[in-house]
Short mmCIF file of C-alpha atoms in Angstrom, two decimals:
data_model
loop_
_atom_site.label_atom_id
_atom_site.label_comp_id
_atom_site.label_asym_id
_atom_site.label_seq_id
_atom_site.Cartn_x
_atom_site.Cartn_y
_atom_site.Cartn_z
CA UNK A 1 -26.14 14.46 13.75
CA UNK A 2 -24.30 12.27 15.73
CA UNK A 3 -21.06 12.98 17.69
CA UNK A 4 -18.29 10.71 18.39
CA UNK A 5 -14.59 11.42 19.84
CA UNK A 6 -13.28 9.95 17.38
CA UNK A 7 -13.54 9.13 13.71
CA UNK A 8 -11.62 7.12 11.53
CA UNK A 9 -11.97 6.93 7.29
CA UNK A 10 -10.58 3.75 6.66
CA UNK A 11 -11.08 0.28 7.87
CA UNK A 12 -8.11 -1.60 6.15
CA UNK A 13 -5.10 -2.67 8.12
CA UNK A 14 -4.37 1.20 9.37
CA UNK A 15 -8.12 1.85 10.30
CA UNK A 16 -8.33 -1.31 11.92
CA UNK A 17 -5.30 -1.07 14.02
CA UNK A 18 -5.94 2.48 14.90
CA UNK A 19 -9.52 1.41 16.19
CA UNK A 20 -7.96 -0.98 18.43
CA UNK A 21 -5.79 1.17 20.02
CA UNK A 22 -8.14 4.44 20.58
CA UNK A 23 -9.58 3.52 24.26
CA UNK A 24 -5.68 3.25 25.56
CA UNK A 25 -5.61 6.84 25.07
CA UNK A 26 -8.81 8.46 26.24
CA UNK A 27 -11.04 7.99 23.34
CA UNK A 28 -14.83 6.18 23.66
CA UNK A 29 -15.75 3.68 20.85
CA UNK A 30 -14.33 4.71 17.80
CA UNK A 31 -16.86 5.42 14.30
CA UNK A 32 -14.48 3.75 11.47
CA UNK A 33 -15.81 4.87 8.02
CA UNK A 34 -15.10 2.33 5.06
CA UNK A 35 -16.25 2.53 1.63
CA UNK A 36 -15.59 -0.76 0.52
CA UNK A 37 -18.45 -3.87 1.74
CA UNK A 38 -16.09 -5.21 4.54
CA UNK A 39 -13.42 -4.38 6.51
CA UNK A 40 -10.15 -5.21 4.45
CA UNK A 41 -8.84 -2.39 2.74
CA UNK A 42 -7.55 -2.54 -0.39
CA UNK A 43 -6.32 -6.43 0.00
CA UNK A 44 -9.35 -8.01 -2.02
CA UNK A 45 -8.70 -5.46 -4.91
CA UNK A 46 -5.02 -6.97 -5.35
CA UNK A 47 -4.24 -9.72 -7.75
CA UNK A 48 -5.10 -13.19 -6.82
CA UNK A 49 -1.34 -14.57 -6.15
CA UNK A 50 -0.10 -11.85 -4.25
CA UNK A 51 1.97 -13.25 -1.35
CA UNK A 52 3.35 -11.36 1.61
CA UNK A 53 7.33 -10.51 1.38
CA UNK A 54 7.54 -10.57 5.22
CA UNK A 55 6.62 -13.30 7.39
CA UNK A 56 3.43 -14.36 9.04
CA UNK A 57 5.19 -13.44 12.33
CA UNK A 58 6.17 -9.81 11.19
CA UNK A 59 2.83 -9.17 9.76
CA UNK A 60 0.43 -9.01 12.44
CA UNK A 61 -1.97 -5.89 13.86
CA UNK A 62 -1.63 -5.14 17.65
CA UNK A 63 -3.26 -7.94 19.76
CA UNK A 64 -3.82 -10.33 17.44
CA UNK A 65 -0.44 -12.77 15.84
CA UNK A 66 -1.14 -13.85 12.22
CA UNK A 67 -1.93 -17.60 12.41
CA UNK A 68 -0.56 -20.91 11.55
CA UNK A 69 3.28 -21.31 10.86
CA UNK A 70 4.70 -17.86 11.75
CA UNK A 71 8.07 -18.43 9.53
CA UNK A 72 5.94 -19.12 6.13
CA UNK A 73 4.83 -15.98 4.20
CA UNK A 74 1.10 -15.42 3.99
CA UNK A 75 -1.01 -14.96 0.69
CA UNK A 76 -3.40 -12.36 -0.35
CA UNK A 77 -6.65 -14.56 0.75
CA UNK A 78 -5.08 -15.04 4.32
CA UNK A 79 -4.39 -11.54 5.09
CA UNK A 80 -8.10 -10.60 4.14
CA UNK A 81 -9.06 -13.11 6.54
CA UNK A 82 -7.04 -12.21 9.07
CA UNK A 83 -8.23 -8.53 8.45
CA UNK A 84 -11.62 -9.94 9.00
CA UNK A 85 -11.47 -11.46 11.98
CA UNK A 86 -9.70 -8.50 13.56
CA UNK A 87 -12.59 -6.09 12.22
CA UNK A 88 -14.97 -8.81 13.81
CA UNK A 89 -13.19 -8.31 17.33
CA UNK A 90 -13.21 -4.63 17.77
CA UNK A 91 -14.93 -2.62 19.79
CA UNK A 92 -15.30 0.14 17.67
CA UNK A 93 -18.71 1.13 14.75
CA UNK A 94 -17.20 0.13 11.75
CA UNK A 95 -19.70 0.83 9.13
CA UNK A 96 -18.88 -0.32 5.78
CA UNK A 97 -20.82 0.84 2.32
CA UNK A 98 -19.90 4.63 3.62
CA UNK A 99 -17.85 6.47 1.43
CA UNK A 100 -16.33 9.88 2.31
CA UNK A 101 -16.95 12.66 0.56
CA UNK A 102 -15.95 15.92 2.55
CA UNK A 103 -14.21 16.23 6.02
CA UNK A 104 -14.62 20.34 7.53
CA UNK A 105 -13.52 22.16 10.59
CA UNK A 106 -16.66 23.29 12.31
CA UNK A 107 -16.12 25.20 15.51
CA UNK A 108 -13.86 23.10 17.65
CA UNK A 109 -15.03 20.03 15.73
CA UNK A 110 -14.64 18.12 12.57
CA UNK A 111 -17.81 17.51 10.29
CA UNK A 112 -17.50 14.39 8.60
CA UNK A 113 -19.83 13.75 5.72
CA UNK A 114 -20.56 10.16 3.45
CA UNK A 115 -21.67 10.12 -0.44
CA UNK A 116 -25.25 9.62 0.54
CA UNK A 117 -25.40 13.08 2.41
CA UNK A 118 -25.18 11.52 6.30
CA UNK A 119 -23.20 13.79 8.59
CA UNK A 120 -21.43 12.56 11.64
CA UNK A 121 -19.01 15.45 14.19
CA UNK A 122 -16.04 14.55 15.76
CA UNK A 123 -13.75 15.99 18.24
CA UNK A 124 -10.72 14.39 16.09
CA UNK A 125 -10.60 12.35 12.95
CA UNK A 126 -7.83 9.96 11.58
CA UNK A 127 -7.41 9.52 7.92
CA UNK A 128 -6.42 5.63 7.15
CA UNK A 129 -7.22 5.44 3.83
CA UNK A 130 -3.27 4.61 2.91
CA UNK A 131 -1.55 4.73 -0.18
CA UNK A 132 -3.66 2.18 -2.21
CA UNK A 133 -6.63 4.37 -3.52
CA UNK A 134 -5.23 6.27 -6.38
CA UNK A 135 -2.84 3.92 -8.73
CA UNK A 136 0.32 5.99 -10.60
CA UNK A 137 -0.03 5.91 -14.24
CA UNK A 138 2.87 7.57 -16.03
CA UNK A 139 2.10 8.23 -19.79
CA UNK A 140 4.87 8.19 -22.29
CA UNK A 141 4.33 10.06 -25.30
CA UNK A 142 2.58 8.22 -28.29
CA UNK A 143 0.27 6.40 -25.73
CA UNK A 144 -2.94 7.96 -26.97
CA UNK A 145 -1.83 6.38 -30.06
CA UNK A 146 -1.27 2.83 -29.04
CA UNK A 147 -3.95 0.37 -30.03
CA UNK A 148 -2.52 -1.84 -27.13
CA UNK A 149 -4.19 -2.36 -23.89
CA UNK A 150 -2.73 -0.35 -20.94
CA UNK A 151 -3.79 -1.10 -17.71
CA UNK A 152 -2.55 -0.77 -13.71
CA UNK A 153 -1.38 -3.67 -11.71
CA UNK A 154 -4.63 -2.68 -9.87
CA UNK A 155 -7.05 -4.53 -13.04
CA UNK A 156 -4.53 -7.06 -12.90
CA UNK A 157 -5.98 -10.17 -11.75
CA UNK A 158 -4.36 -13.36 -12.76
CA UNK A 159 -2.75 -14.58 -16.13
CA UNK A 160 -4.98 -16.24 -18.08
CA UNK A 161 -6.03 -13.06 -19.96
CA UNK A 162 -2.66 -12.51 -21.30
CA UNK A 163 -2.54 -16.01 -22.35
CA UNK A 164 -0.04 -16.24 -25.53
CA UNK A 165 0.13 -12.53 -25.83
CA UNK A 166 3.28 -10.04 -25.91
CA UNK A 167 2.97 -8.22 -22.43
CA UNK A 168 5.73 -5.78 -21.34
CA UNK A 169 5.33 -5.16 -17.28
CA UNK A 170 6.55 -1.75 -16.17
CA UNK A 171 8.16 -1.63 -12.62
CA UNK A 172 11.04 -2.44 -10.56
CA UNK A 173 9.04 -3.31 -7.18
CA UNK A 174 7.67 -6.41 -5.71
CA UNK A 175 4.37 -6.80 -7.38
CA UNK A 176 6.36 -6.02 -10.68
CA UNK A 177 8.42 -8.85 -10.38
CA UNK A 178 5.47 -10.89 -9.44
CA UNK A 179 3.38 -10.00 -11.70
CA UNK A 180 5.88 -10.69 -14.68
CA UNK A 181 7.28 -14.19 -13.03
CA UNK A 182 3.80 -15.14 -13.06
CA UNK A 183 2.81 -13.72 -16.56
CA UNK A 184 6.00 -15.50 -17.91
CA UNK A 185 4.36 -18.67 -18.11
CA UNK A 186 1.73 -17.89 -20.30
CA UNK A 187 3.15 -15.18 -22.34
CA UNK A 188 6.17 -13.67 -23.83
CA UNK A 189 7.21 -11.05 -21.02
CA UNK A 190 9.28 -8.14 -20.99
CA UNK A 191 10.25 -6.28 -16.90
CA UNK A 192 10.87 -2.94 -18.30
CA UNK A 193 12.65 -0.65 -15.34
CA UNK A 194 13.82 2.70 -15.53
CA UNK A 195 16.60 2.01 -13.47
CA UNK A 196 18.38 -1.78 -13.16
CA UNK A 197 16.53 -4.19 -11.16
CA UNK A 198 17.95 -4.52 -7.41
CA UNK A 199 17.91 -7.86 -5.48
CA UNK A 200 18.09 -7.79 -1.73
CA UNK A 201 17.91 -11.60 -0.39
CA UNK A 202 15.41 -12.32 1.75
CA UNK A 203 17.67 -14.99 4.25
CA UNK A 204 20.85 -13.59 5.57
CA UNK A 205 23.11 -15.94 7.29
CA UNK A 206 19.91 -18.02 8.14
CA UNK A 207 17.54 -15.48 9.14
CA UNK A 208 14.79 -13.46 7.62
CA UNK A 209 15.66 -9.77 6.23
CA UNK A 210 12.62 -9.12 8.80
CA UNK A 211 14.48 -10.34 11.87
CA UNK A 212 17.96 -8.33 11.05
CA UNK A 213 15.47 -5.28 10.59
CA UNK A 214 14.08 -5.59 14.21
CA UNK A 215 17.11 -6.54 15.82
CA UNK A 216 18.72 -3.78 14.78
CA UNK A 217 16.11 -1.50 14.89
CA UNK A 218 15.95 -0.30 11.62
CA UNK A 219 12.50 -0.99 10.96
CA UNK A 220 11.85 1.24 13.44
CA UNK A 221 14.66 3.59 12.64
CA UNK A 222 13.57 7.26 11.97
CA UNK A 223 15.27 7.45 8.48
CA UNK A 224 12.19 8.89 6.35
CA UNK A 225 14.94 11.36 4.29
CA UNK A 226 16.71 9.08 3.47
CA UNK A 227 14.46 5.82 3.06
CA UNK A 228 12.73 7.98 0.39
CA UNK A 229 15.82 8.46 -1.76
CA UNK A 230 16.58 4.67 -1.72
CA UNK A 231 15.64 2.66 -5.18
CA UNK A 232 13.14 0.25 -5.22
CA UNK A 233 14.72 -3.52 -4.69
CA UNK A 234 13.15 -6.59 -4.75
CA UNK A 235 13.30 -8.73 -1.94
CA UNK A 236 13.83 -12.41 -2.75
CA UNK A 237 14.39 -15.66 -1.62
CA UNK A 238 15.39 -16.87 -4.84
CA UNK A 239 11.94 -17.97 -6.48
CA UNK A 240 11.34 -15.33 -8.72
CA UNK A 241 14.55 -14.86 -9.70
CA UNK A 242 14.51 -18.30 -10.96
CA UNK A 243 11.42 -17.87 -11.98
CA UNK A 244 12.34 -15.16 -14.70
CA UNK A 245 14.71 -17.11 -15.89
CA UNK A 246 13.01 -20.36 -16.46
CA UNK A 247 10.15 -18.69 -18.41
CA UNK A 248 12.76 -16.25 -20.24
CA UNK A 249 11.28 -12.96 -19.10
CA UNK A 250 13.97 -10.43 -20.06
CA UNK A 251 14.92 -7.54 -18.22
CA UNK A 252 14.53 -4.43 -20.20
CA UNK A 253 15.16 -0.32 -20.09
CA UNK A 254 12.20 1.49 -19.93
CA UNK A 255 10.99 1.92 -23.68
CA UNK A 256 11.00 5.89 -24.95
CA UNK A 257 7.62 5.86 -26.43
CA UNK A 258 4.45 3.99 -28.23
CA UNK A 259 3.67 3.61 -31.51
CA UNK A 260 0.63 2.69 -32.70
CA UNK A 261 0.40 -1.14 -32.07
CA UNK A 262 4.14 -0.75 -30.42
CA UNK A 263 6.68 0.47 -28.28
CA UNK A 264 9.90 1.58 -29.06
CA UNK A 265 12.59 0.90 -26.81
CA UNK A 266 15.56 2.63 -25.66
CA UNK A 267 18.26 1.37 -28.77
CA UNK A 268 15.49 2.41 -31.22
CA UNK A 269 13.94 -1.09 -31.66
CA UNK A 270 10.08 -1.37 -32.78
CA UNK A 271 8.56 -3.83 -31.17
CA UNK A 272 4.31 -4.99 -31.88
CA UNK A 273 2.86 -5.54 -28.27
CA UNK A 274 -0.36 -6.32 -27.30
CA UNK A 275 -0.29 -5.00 -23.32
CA UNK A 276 1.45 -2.82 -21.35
CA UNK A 277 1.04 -3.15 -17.73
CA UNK A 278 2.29 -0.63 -15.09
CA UNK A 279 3.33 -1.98 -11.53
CA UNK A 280 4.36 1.54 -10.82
CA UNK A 281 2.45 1.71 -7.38
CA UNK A 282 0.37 4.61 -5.79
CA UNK A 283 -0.46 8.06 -5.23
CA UNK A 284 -1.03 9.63 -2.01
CA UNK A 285 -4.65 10.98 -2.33
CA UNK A 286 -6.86 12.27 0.26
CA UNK A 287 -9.78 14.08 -1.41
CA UNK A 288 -12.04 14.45 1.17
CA UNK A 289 -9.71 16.64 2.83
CA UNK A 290 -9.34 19.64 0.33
CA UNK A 291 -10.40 22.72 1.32
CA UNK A 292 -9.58 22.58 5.14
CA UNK A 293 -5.94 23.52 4.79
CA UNK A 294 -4.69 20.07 5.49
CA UNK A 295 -3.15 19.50 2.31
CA UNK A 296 -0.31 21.02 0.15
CA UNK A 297 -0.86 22.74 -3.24
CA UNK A 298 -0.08 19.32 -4.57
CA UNK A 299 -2.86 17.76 -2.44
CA UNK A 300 -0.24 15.75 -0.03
CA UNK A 301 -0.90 15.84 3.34
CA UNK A 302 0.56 18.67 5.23
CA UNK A 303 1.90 16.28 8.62
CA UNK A 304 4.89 15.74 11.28
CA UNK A 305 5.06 12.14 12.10
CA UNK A 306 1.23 11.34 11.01
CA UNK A 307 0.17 14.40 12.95
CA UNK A 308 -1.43 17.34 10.94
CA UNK A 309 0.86 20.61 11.24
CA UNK A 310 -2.03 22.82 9.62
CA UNK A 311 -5.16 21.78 11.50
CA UNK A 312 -5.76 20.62 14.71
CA UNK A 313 -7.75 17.75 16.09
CA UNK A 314 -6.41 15.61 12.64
CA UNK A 315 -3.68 12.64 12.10
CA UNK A 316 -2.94 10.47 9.33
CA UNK A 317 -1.99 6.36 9.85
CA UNK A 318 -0.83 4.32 7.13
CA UNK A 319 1.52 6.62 4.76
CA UNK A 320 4.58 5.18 3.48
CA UNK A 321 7.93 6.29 5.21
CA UNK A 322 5.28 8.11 8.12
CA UNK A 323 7.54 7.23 10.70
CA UNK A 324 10.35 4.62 9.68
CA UNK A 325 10.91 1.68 7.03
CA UNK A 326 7.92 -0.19 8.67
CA UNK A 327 5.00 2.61 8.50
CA UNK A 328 2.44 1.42 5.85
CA UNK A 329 2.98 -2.04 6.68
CA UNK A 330 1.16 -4.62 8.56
CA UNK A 331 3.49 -4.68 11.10
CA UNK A 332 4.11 -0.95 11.34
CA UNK A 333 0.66 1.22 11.12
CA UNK A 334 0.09 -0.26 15.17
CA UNK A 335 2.78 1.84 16.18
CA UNK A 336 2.24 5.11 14.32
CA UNK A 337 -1.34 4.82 15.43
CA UNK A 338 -0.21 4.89 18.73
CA UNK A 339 2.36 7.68 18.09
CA UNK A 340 -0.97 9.64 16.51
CA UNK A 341 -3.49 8.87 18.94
CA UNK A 342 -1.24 9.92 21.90
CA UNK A 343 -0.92 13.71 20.33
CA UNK A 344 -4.61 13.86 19.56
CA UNK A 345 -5.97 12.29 22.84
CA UNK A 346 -7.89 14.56 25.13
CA UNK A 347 -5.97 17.13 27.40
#
């Protein structure tokens, strides 16, 4: 069995940036476990239009600034390469193709083992495996029923399936908004939200959201409590607003229930739709981990700050609201990792 300081399940943009950073505090070459055939994450599972709501020069990994015009905001294909050529320039074992099934406390050391039975120990591990894993799929009731398609903004791909169809997207985030301006050309969309749709703009008195965030160090701000409470806006520069509008996707209350080749919405209406697709994001998962007292009943991780409060020896990089309003993102998981690594380096 081989032994490493360090191991890390994960090689998208939290692995990757955790890897980089391990040798500054006291760890050898880092073993970063990814299931996936390369070293991006989740990024090449997203739909093909995807593009970045921050900057290319708020969106970079430690060491390495996004490339080209750091003002425009980067698409789905340029982050993968960028998470590429970042995996190509670490000095860490990044093995790809290795999937983990079970992480156990051993002694003073963690056992870490893959899907096809190979074992490796570690004196610390680092889960990275982020928020993108397990999508949220809310049933209403009647939805065994409904002779629809339902499907996560995780099969979503592109349009042209949905060409001419009636397609209700369910969300209020982002990739909602997206998703429907996008879907509005080719089909007759509803945005159904639970709660109204809010707008933040993405330029304020000539700047980028991204830049107020900085300067004022909010994006670093530790405001988890109450970051966690705030609805879900979109941020906008305008596009997709107009975007809505021009192809006459309406915004709608969340419908109460299916009905066999329907939904009903919230006056009581009947509408015949052929899809129904959820933008309603992810759920934290870590399976690997259960069983070593890392997790809560509900199988969330049991942490301060990315740090485990259950277990020693075990930290966590890449969880929404870890830290601050950044953690998760591109330009955020560098920092936590350092936070993490510093608590878990060697005494």
């Amino acid at each position: 069995m081989e032994h490493t300081d360090l191991i890390i399940i994960g090689a998208g943009q939290a692995g990757l940036a955790t890897a980089a950073l391990a040798c500054r505090y006291g760890f050898g070459r880092p073993l970063v476990l990814e299931a996936a055939a390369e070293p991006a994450g989740s990024w090449p599972d997203y739909y093909d239009s995807l593009t970045l709501f921050s900057p290319a020069r708020y969106s970079a990994l430690p060491g390495l600034p996004f490339p080209g015009d750091p003002d425009r905001y980067p698409t789905r294909d340029e982050v993968i390469g960028y998470l590429r050529r970042y995996a190509a320039r670490l000095d860490a074992d990044v093995r790809t193709r290795t999937r983990v099934t079970s992480v156990r406390r051993e002694g003073g050391s963690w056992i870490v083992t893959a899907e096809d039975g190979t074992s490796w120990s570690a004196r610390a591990v680092i889960a990275a495996t982020g928020n993108y894993t397990t999508p949220n799929t809310p049933v209403l009731p009647g939805q065994d029923a409904f002779t629809g398609r339902v499907l996560h903004a995780a099969e979503y791909r592109g349009p042209e399936a949905f060409a001419g169809q009636r397609v209700v997207v369910v969300g209020g985030g982002n990739s909602a908004v997206q998703i429907a301006a996008e879907l509005g050309a080719v089909a007759e969309v509803s945005l159904a939200t639970r709660r109204p749709l809010g707008w933040i703009p993405q330029t304020i008195l000539g700047r980028d959201l991204h830049w107020w965030l900085k300067h004022t160090r909010l994006d670093i701000a530790p405001l988890r409590r109450w970051l966690e409470k705030v609805p879900v806006s979109v941020l906008d520069d305008g596009r997709y607003r107009t975007a809505l509008d021009r192809h006459s996707v309406d915004l709608r209350a969340l419908f109460v229930r299916y009905e066999s080749d329907s939904v009903v919405w919230d006056d009581g209406a009947k509408e015949r739709v052929e899809a129904v697709l959820l933008a309603t994001g992810y759920q934290l998962a870590f399976p690997y981990l259960e069983g070593t007292g890392a997790l809560d009943r509900s199988g969330q991780p049991l942490h301060r700050s990315g740090v485990s409060t259950s277990v020693p020896g075990l930290g966590f990089v890449g969880i929404e609201f870890q830290r601050s309003f950044s953690s998760k993102t591109l330009r955020g998981v560098g920092r936590d990792a350092r936070f993490v690594l510093a608590r878990l380096r060697k005494p």
